[in-house]
Tab-separated table of C-alpha atoms in Angstrom:
chain	number	residue	atom	x	y	z
F	2	MET	CA	-5.059	20.051	-7.085
F	3	MET	CA	-4.783	20.658	-3.346
F	4	GLU	CA	-3.748	24.274	-3.837
F	5	ARG	CA	-6.456	24.939	-6.384
F	6	HIS	CA	-9.150	23.691	-4.030
F	7	GLY	CA	-7.708	25.227	-0.926
F	8	ILE	CA	-6.999	21.905	0.839
F	9	GLY	CA	-4.321	21.731	3.408
F	10	THR	CA	-1.557	24.260	4.005
F	11	ASP	CA	1.707	24.836	2.183
F	12	ALA	CA	3.466	23.038	5.041
F	13	THR	CA	1.375	19.920	4.738
F	14	HIS	CA	1.276	19.455	0.883
F	15	ALA	CA	4.459	17.421	0.730
F	16	ASP	CA	3.400	15.296	3.703
F	17	HIS	CA	0.033	14.532	2.016
F	18	ILE	CA	1.742	13.470	-1.181
F	19	GLU	CA	4.113	11.144	0.648
F	20	THR	CA	1.283	9.660	2.688
F	21	ILE	CA	-0.816	8.837	-0.380
F	22	LYS	CA	2.228	7.292	-2.038
F	23	GLN	CA	3.095	5.205	0.998
F	24	ARG	CA	-0.529	3.948	1.294
F	25	LEU	CA	-0.462	2.987	-2.437
F	26	TYR	CA	-3.383	5.247	-3.301
F	27	VAL	CA	-1.131	6.587	-6.133
F	28	GLY	CA	2.060	5.544	-7.847
F	29	MET	CA	4.749	7.320	-9.772
F	30	GLU	CA	5.082	7.307	-13.504
F	31	GLN	CA	8.329	8.482	-15.183
F	32	ALA	CA	9.478	9.613	-11.742
F	33	LYS	CA	7.450	12.824	-11.963
F	34	PHE	CA	3.814	12.022	-12.451
F	35	LEU	CA	1.382	10.735	-9.863
F	36	VAL	CA	-1.025	8.148	-11.251
F	37	PRO	CA	-4.030	6.560	-9.489
F	38	GLY	CA	-3.305	3.183	-7.918
F	39	GLN	CA	-5.671	0.252	-7.786
F	40	LEU	CA	-6.374	0.973	-4.133
F	41	GLY	CA	-6.946	4.678	-4.718
F	42	MET	CA	-9.314	3.979	-7.572
F	43	GLY	CA	-11.172	1.379	-5.438
F	44	LEU	CA	-11.665	3.870	-2.653
F	45	VAL	CA	-13.049	6.482	-5.037
F	46	ASP	CA	-15.390	3.948	-6.622
F	47	GLY	CA	-16.508	2.764	-3.218
F	48	TYR	CA	-17.280	6.258	-2.002
F	49	ASP	CA	-19.167	6.973	-5.215
F	50	THR	CA	-21.174	3.726	-4.878
F	51	MET	CA	-22.165	4.601	-1.317
F	52	GLY	CA	-23.232	8.102	-2.432
F	53	LEU	CA	-20.391	9.772	-0.468
F	54	GLU	CA	-18.495	12.574	-2.097
F	55	MET	CA	-15.448	12.362	0.103
F	56	SER	CA	-13.317	11.810	-2.993
F	57	LYS	CA	-14.397	15.137	-4.486
F	58	PRO	CA	-11.831	17.959	-3.798
F	59	ASN	CA	-14.537	20.677	-3.599
F	60	LEU	CA	-16.197	18.844	-0.697
F	61	ARG	CA	-12.865	18.627	1.166
F	62	ALA	CA	-12.166	22.359	0.481
F	63	GLU	CA	-15.622	23.310	1.821
F	64	LEU	CA	-15.087	21.162	4.933
F	65	GLU	CA	-11.735	22.815	5.645
F	66	ALA	CA	-13.231	26.266	5.032
F	67	ASP	CA	-15.966	25.582	7.543
F	68	LEU	CA	-13.461	24.382	10.116
F	69	LYS	CA	-11.619	27.704	9.858
F	70	LEU	CA	-14.705	29.689	10.886
């Protein structure tokens, strides 16, 4: 998803994945699939409830694109 939306760099993708696993935003299923964790789903629901779209990948991609200008 990160590559598709232009989020991060090739060098940071693995670091991002490890970070979200360590923070329990996601878990592993069958040792090869990332699945949303309770904390991750709670954060997304909370952002949505507050009207914030920080959980939407297109917003993050736009933010990073703007920072590169």
